[in-house]
């Protein structure tokens, strides 16, 4: 990993863990963090922008959640007509495909629609597979069946960030 990615992980994790009085569930990446305090029914989201600037935690009550969804724009497109004629054409198509994947990832994650005039929508950027896990965590938080943890349960596996 890049040093910048590692430092943003550390800082966003600090903010995600300190934003709530108790953290039961947490997911941390170089793009931000999300954490949940089950007993207080609070969610905290910390975002990291493209320049690795870490935003202040946004904390909201589960009672404010109107809806939530995992989203990924889908797979990137590969533009091709016949066989490439030159190595520069291959490089152009590869660059286009990589840019398309990067743009899609920036929109992938967990979206919350809140009953809040100041912040009606909150986005936690993460891999789509992680967003699906968090859908279940939020569902259980809302229906009261999410179990508090004795220490923060990290929903990401270290291998995911390599």
Coordinates of N, CA and C in Angstrom, one line a residue:
X1 N 0.8 -1.2 0.0 CA 0.0 0.0 0.0 C 0.9 1.2 0.0
X2 N 0.3 2.3 -0.5 CA 1.0 3.6 -0.4 C 1.0 4.2 1.0
X3 N 2.0 5.0 1.3 CA 2.1 5.6 2.6 C 0.8 6.5 2.8
X4 N 0.4 7.2 1.8 CA -0.7 8.1 2.0 C -2.0 7.3 2.3
X5 N -2.2 6.2 1.7 CA -3.3 5.3 1.9 C -3.3 4.8 3.4
X6 N -2.1 4.4 3.9 CA -2.0 3.9 5.2 C -2.3 5.0 6.2
X7 N -1.8 6.2 6.0 CA -2.0 7.3 7.0 C -3.5 7.7 7.0
X8 N -4.2 7.7 5.9 CA -5.6 8.1 5.9 C -6.4 7.0 6.6
X9 N -6.0 5.7 6.4 CA -6.6 4.6 7.2 C -6.5 4.9 8.7
X10 N -5.3 5.2 9.1 CA -5.1 5.4 10.6 C -5.9 6.6 11.1
X11 N -5.9 7.7 10.4 CA -6.6 8.9 10.8 C -8.1 8.7 10.8
X12 N -8.6 8.1 9.7 CA -10.0 8.0 9.6 C -10.5 6.9 10.6
X13 N -9.7 6.0 11.0 CA -10.0 5.0 12.0 C -10.1 5.7 13.3
X14 N -9.1 6.6 13.6 CA -9.1 7.3 14.9 C -10.4 8.1 15.0
X15 N -10.8 8.8 14.0 CA -12.0 9.6 14.0 C -13.2 8.7 14.1
X16 N -13.3 7.6 13.4 CA -14.4 6.7 13.5 C -14.6 6.1 14.8
X17 N -13.5 5.8 15.5 CA -13.5 5.2 16.8 C -13.8 6.2 17.9
X18 N -13.3 7.5 17.7 CA -13.5 8.5 18.7 C -14.8 9.3 18.6
X19 N -15.5 9.2 17.4 CA -16.7 10.0 17.2 C -17.9 9.5 18.0
X20 N -17.9 8.2 18.4 CA -19.0 7.7 19.2 C -18.4 7.3 20.6
X21 N -19.3 7.3 21.6 CA -18.8 6.9 22.9 C -18.4 5.5 23.0
X22 N -19.1 4.6 22.2 CA -18.7 3.2 22.1 C -18.9 2.8 20.7
X23 N -18.0 2.0 20.2 CA -18.1 1.5 18.8 C -18.2 0.0 18.9
X24 N -19.3 -0.5 18.3 CA -19.5 -1.9 18.2 C -19.1 -2.5 16.9
X25 N -19.3 -1.8 15.8 CA -19.0 -2.2 14.4 C -18.3 -1.1 13.7
X26 N -17.3 -1.5 12.9 CA -16.5 -0.4 12.2 C -16.0 -1.0 10.9
X27 N -15.9 -0.2 9.9 CA -15.2 -0.5 8.7 C -14.3 0.6 8.3
X28 N -13.1 0.4 8.0 CA -12.1 1.4 7.8 C -11.4 1.1 6.5
X29 N -11.2 2.1 5.7 CA -10.4 2.0 4.4 C -9.7 3.3 4.1
X30 N -9.0 3.4 3.1 CA -8.3 4.6 2.7 C -9.3 5.7 2.2
X31 N -10.6 5.3 2.0 CA -11.6 6.2 1.5 C -12.5 6.7 2.6
X32 N -12.3 6.2 3.9 CA -13.1 6.7 5.0 C -13.4 5.6 5.9
X33 N -14.4 5.8 6.8 CA -14.8 4.9 7.8 C -16.2 5.0 8.2
X34 N -16.8 3.9 8.7 CA -18.2 4.0 9.2 C -18.1 3.2 10.5
X35 N -18.9 3.7 11.5 CA -18.9 3.0 12.8 C -20.3 3.1 13.3
X36 N -20.7 2.1 14.2 CA -22.0 2.0 14.8 C -21.9 1.8 16.3
X37 N -22.7 2.6 17.1 CA -22.8 2.3 18.5 C -24.3 1.8 18.7
X38 N -24.4 0.5 19.0 CA -25.6 -0.2 19.0 C -26.6 0.4 20.1
X39 N -26.1 0.5 21.3 CA -27.0 0.9 22.4 C -27.5 2.4 22.2
X40 N -26.6 3.2 21.7 CA -27.1 4.6 21.4 C -27.8 4.8 20.1
X41 N -27.7 3.7 19.3 CA -28.3 3.8 17.9 C -27.8 4.9 17.1
X42 N -26.4 5.1 17.2 CA -25.8 6.1 16.4 C -24.8 5.5 15.3
X43 N -24.8 6.3 14.2 CA -23.9 5.9 13.1 C -22.9 7.1 12.9
X44 N -21.7 6.8 12.7 CA -20.7 7.9 12.3 C -20.0 7.5 11.0
X45 N -19.9 8.5 10.2 CA -19.2 8.3 8.9 C -18.1 9.4 8.7
X46 N -16.9 8.9 8.4 CA -15.8 9.8 8.1 C -15.4 9.6 6.7
X47 N -15.3 10.7 5.9 CA -14.9 10.6 4.5 C -13.5 11.1 4.3
X48 N -12.8 10.5 3.3 CA -11.5 10.9 2.9 C -11.6 11.3 1.4
X49 N -11.2 12.5 1.1 CA -11.3 12.9 -0.3 C -10.1 12.5 -1.2
X50 N -10.1 12.8 -2.4 CA -9.0 12.4 -3.4 C -7.7 12.9 -3.0
X51 N -7.6 14.0 -2.3 CA -6.3 14.6 -1.8 C -6.0 14.1 -0.4
X52 N -6.6 13.0 0.1 CA -6.4 12.4 1.4 C -6.7 13.4 2.5
X53 N -7.6 14.3 2.3 CA -8.1 15.2 3.4 C -9.2 14.5 4.1
X54 N -9.1 14.4 5.4 CA -10.1 13.7 6.2 C -11.2 14.7 6.7
X55 N -12.4 14.4 6.4 CA -13.5 15.2 6.9 C -13.9 15.0 8.3
X56 N -14.6 15.9 8.9 CA -15.1 15.7 10.3 C -16.1 14.6 10.3
X57 N -16.2 13.8 11.4 CA -17.2 12.8 11.4 C -18.6 13.3 11.3
X58 N -19.5 12.6 10.6 CA -20.9 13.0 10.5 C -21.6 11.9 11.3
X59 N -22.3 12.3 12.4 CA -22.9 11.4 13.3 C -24.4 11.6 13.2
X60 N -25.2 10.5 13.0 CA -26.6 10.6 13.0 C -27.3 9.4 13.7
X61 N -28.5 9.7 14.1 CA -29.2 8.6 14.8 C -29.9 7.7 13.8
X62 N -29.9 6.4 14.2 CA -30.6 5.4 13.3 C -32.1 5.8 13.1
X63 N -32.7 6.6 14.0 CA -34.0 7.0 13.9 C -34.2 8.0 12.7
X64 N -33.1 8.6 12.3 CA -33.2 9.6 11.1 C -33.1 8.9 9.8
X65 N -32.8 7.6 9.7 CA -32.7 6.9 8.5 C -34.1 6.6 7.9
X66 N -34.3 7.2 6.7 CA -35.5 6.9 5.9 C -35.4 5.7 5.0
X67 N -34.2 5.6 4.4 CA -33.9 4.5 3.6 C -32.4 4.4 3.4
X68 N -31.9 3.3 2.9 CA -30.5 3.1 2.7 C -30.3 2.0 1.6
X69 N -29.2 2.1 0.9 CA -29.0 1.2 -0.2 C -27.5 1.1 -0.5
X70 N -27.1 -0.1 -0.9 CA -25.8 -0.4 -1.4 C -25.8 -0.1 -2.9
X71 N -24.8 0.5 -3.4 CA -24.8 0.9 -4.8 C -23.5 0.8 -5.4
X72 N -23.5 0.3 -6.7 CA -22.3 0.3 -7.5 C -22.7 0.6 -8.9
X73 N -22.1 1.5 -9.6 CA -22.5 1.8 -11.0 C -22.4 0.7 -11.9
X74 N -21.8 -0.4 -11.6 CA -21.7 -1.6 -12.5 C -20.3 -1.7 -13.0
X75 N -20.2 -2.5 -14.0 CA -18.9 -2.7 -14.6 C -18.5 -1.7 -15.6
X76 N -17.3 -1.5 -15.8 CA -16.9 -0.5 -16.8 C -17.1 -1.0 -18.2
X77 N -17.1 -0.1 -19.1 CA -17.3 -0.5 -20.5 C -16.0 -0.6 -21.2
X78 N -15.8 -1.5 -22.1 CA -14.6 -1.5 -23.0 C -15.0 -1.2 -24.4
X79 N -14.5 -0.1 -24.9 CA -14.8 0.3 -26.2 C -13.9 -0.3 -27.2
X80 N -14.4 -1.1 -28.1 CA -13.5 -1.7 -29.1 C -14.3 -2.0 -30.3
X81 N -13.6 -1.8 -31.5 CA -14.2 -2.2 -32.8 C -13.1 -3.0 -33.5
X82 N -13.3 -4.2 -33.5 CA -12.3 -5.1 -34.2 C -11.0 -5.2 -33.3
X83 N -10.0 -5.6 -33.9 CA -8.7 -5.8 -33.2 C -8.0 -4.4 -33.2
X84 N -7.3 -4.1 -32.1 CA -6.5 -2.9 -32.1 C -5.4 -2.9 -33.2
X85 N -5.2 -1.7 -33.8 CA -4.2 -1.6 -34.8 C -2.8 -1.3 -34.4
X86 N -2.7 -0.7 -33.2 CA -1.4 -0.3 -32.8 C -1.3 -0.4 -31.2
X87 N -0.1 -0.3 -30.7 CA 0.1 -0.4 -29.3 C -0.5 0.8 -28.6
X88 N -0.5 2.0 -29.3 CA -1.0 3.2 -28.7 C -2.6 3.1 -28.6
X89 N -3.2 2.4 -29.5 CA -4.6 2.1 -29.5 C -4.9 1.2 -28.3
X90 N -4.1 0.2 -28.1 CA -4.3 -0.7 -26.9 C -4.1 0.1 -25.6
X91 N -3.1 0.9 -25.5 CA -2.9 1.7 -24.3 C -4.1 2.7 -24.1
X92 N -4.6 3.3 -25.1 CA -5.7 4.2 -25.0 C -6.9 3.5 -24.4
X93 N -7.2 2.3 -25.0 CA -8.4 1.5 -24.5 C -8.2 1.0 -23.1
X94 N -7.0 0.6 -22.7 CA -6.7 0.3 -21.3 C -6.8 1.4 -20.4
X95 N -6.3 2.6 -20.8 CA -6.5 3.8 -19.9 C -7.9 4.2 -19.8
X96 N -8.7 4.1 -20.8 CA -10.2 4.4 -20.8 C -10.8 3.4 -19.8
X97 N -10.5 2.2 -19.9 CA -11.1 1.2 -19.0 C -10.7 1.4 -17.5
X98 N -9.5 1.7 -17.3 CA -9.0 2.0 -15.9 C -9.7 3.2 -15.3
X99 N -9.8 4.3 -16.1 CA -10.5 5.5 -15.7 C -12.0 5.2 -15.4
X100 N -12.6 4.4 -16.2 CA -14.0 4.0 -16.0 C -14.2 3.3 -14.7
X101 N -13.3 2.3 -14.4 CA -13.4 1.6 -13.2 C -13.2 2.5 -12.0
X102 N -12.2 3.4 -12.1 CA -12.0 4.4 -11.0 C -13.2 5.3 -10.7
X103 N -13.8 5.8 -11.8 CA -15.0 6.6 -11.7 C -16.1 5.8 -11.0
X104 N -16.3 4.6 -11.4 CA -17.3 3.8 -10.8 C -17.1 3.5 -9.4
X105 N -15.9 3.3 -9.0 CA -15.6 3.0 -7.6 C -15.9 4.2 -6.7
X106 N -15.7 5.4 -7.2 CA -15.9 6.6 -6.4 C -17.4 6.8 -6.0
X107 N -18.3 6.1 -6.8 CA -19.7 6.1 -6.5 C -20.2 4.9 -5.8
X108 N -19.3 3.9 -5.6 CA -19.7 2.7 -4.9 C -19.7 2.8 -3.4
X109 N -20.8 2.3 -2.8 CA -20.8 2.3 -1.3 C -22.2 2.3 -0.8
X110 N -22.3 2.8 0.4 CA -23.6 2.8 1.1 C -24.2 4.2 1.2
X111 N -25.4 4.3 0.7 CA -26.1 5.6 0.7 C -27.2 5.6 1.7
X112 N -27.3 6.7 2.5 CA -28.4 6.8 3.5 C -29.2 8.1 3.1
X113 N -30.5 7.9 3.0 CA -31.5 9.0 2.9 C -32.0 9.3 4.3
X114 N -31.7 10.5 4.8 CA -32.0 10.9 6.2 C -33.2 11.9 6.3
X115 N -33.9 11.8 7.4 CA -34.9 12.8 7.7 C -34.2 13.9 8.4
X116 N -33.4 14.7 7.6 CA -32.6 15.8 8.1 C -32.5 16.9 7.0
X117 N -33.0 18.0 7.3 CA -32.9 19.1 6.3 C -31.5 19.5 5.9
X118 N -30.6 19.6 6.9 CA -29.2 20.0 6.7 C -28.4 18.9 5.9
X119 N -28.6 17.7 6.2 CA -27.9 16.6 5.6 C -28.9 15.5 5.2
X120 N -29.5 15.7 4.0 CA -30.5 14.7 3.6 C -30.0 13.4 3.1
X121 N -28.7 13.4 2.6 CA -28.1 12.2 2.0 C -26.7 12.1 2.5
X122 N -26.3 10.9 3.0 CA -25.0 10.6 3.5 C -24.4 9.4 2.6
X123 N -23.2 9.5 2.3 CA -22.5 8.5 1.5 C -21.3 8.0 2.2
X124 N -21.2 6.6 2.3 CA -20.0 6.0 2.8 C -19.4 5.2 1.7
X125 N -18.2 5.7 1.2 CA -17.6 5.0 0.0 C -16.9 3.8 0.5
X126 N -17.2 2.7 -0.2 CA -16.6 1.4 0.1 C -16.9 0.4 -1.0
X127 N -16.2 -0.7 -1.0 CA -16.4 -1.7 -2.0 C -17.9 -2.2 -1.9
X128 N -18.5 -2.6 -3.0 CA -19.9 -3.0 -3.0 C -20.1 -4.1 -2.1
X129 N -19.2 -5.1 -2.1 CA -19.3 -6.3 -1.2 C -19.4 -5.8 0.3
X130 N -18.6 -4.8 0.7 CA -18.6 -4.3 2.0 C -20.0 -3.6 2.3
X131 N -20.4 -2.9 1.3 CA -21.7 -2.2 1.5 C -22.9 -3.2 1.7
X132 N -22.8 -4.3 1.0 CA -23.8 -5.4 1.3 C -23.8 -5.9 2.7
X133 N -22.6 -6.0 3.3 CA -22.5 -6.4 4.7 C -23.1 -5.4 5.6
X134 N -22.8 -4.1 5.3 CA -23.3 -3.0 6.1 C -24.8 -2.9 6.0
X135 N -25.4 -3.3 4.8 CA -26.9 -3.3 4.7 C -27.5 -4.2 5.8
X136 N -26.9 -5.3 6.1 CA -27.4 -6.2 7.1 C -27.2 -5.6 8.5
X137 N -26.0 -5.0 8.7 CA -25.8 -4.3 10.0 C -26.8 -3.2 10.3
X138 N -27.0 -2.4 9.3 CA -28.0 -1.3 9.4 C -29.4 -1.9 9.6
X139 N -29.8 -2.9 8.9 CA -31.1 -3.5 9.0 C -31.3 -4.0 10.5
X140 N -30.3 -4.7 11.0 CA -30.4 -5.2 12.4 C -30.4 -4.1 13.4
X141 N -29.6 -3.0 13.1 CA -29.6 -1.9 14.0 C -31.0 -1.3 14.1
X142 N -31.7 -1.1 12.9 CA -33.0 -0.5 12.9 C -34.1 -1.4 13.5
X143 N -34.0 -2.7 13.3 CA -35.0 -3.6 13.9 C -34.7 -4.0 15.4
X144 N -33.6 -3.5 15.9 CA -33.2 -3.8 17.3 C -32.6 -5.1 17.6
X145 N -32.2 -5.9 16.5 CA -31.6 -7.2 16.7 C -30.1 -7.2 16.6
X146 N -29.5 -6.1 16.4 CA -28.0 -6.0 16.3 C -27.4 -6.1 17.7
X147 N -26.5 -7.0 17.9 CA -25.9 -7.3 19.2 C -24.7 -6.4 19.4
X148 N -24.7 -5.7 20.6 CA -23.5 -4.9 21.0 C -22.3 -5.9 21.1
X149 N -21.1 -5.3 20.9 CA -19.8 -6.1 20.9 C -19.0 -5.6 22.1
X150 N -18.2 -6.5 22.7 CA -17.3 -6.1 23.8 C -16.2 -5.3 23.3
X151 N -15.8 -5.4 22.0 CA -14.8 -4.6 21.4 C -15.2 -4.4 20.0
X152 N -14.7 -3.3 19.3 CA -15.2 -3.0 17.9 C -15.0 -4.2 17.0
X153 N -16.0 -4.6 16.3 CA -16.0 -5.6 15.3 C -15.7 -5.0 14.0
X154 N -14.5 -5.3 13.4 CA -14.1 -4.7 12.1 C -14.7 -5.6 11.0
X155 N -15.5 -5.0 10.2 CA -16.2 -5.8 9.1 C -15.4 -6.0 7.9
X156 N -14.2 -5.5 7.9 CA -13.2 -5.7 6.8 C -12.1 -6.6 7.2
X157 N -11.7 -7.4 6.3 CA -10.6 -8.3 6.6 C -9.3 -7.6 6.1
X158 N -8.2 -7.7 6.9 CA -6.9 -7.1 6.5 C -6.5 -7.4 5.1
X159 N -6.8 -8.6 4.6 CA -6.4 -8.9 3.2 C -7.2 -8.1 2.2
X160 N -8.3 -7.5 2.6 CA -9.1 -6.7 1.6 C -8.4 -5.4 1.2
X161 N -7.5 -4.9 2.1 CA -6.8 -3.6 1.9 C -5.5 -3.8 1.2
X162 N -5.0 -5.0 1.0 CA -3.7 -5.2 0.4 C -3.7 -4.8 -1.1

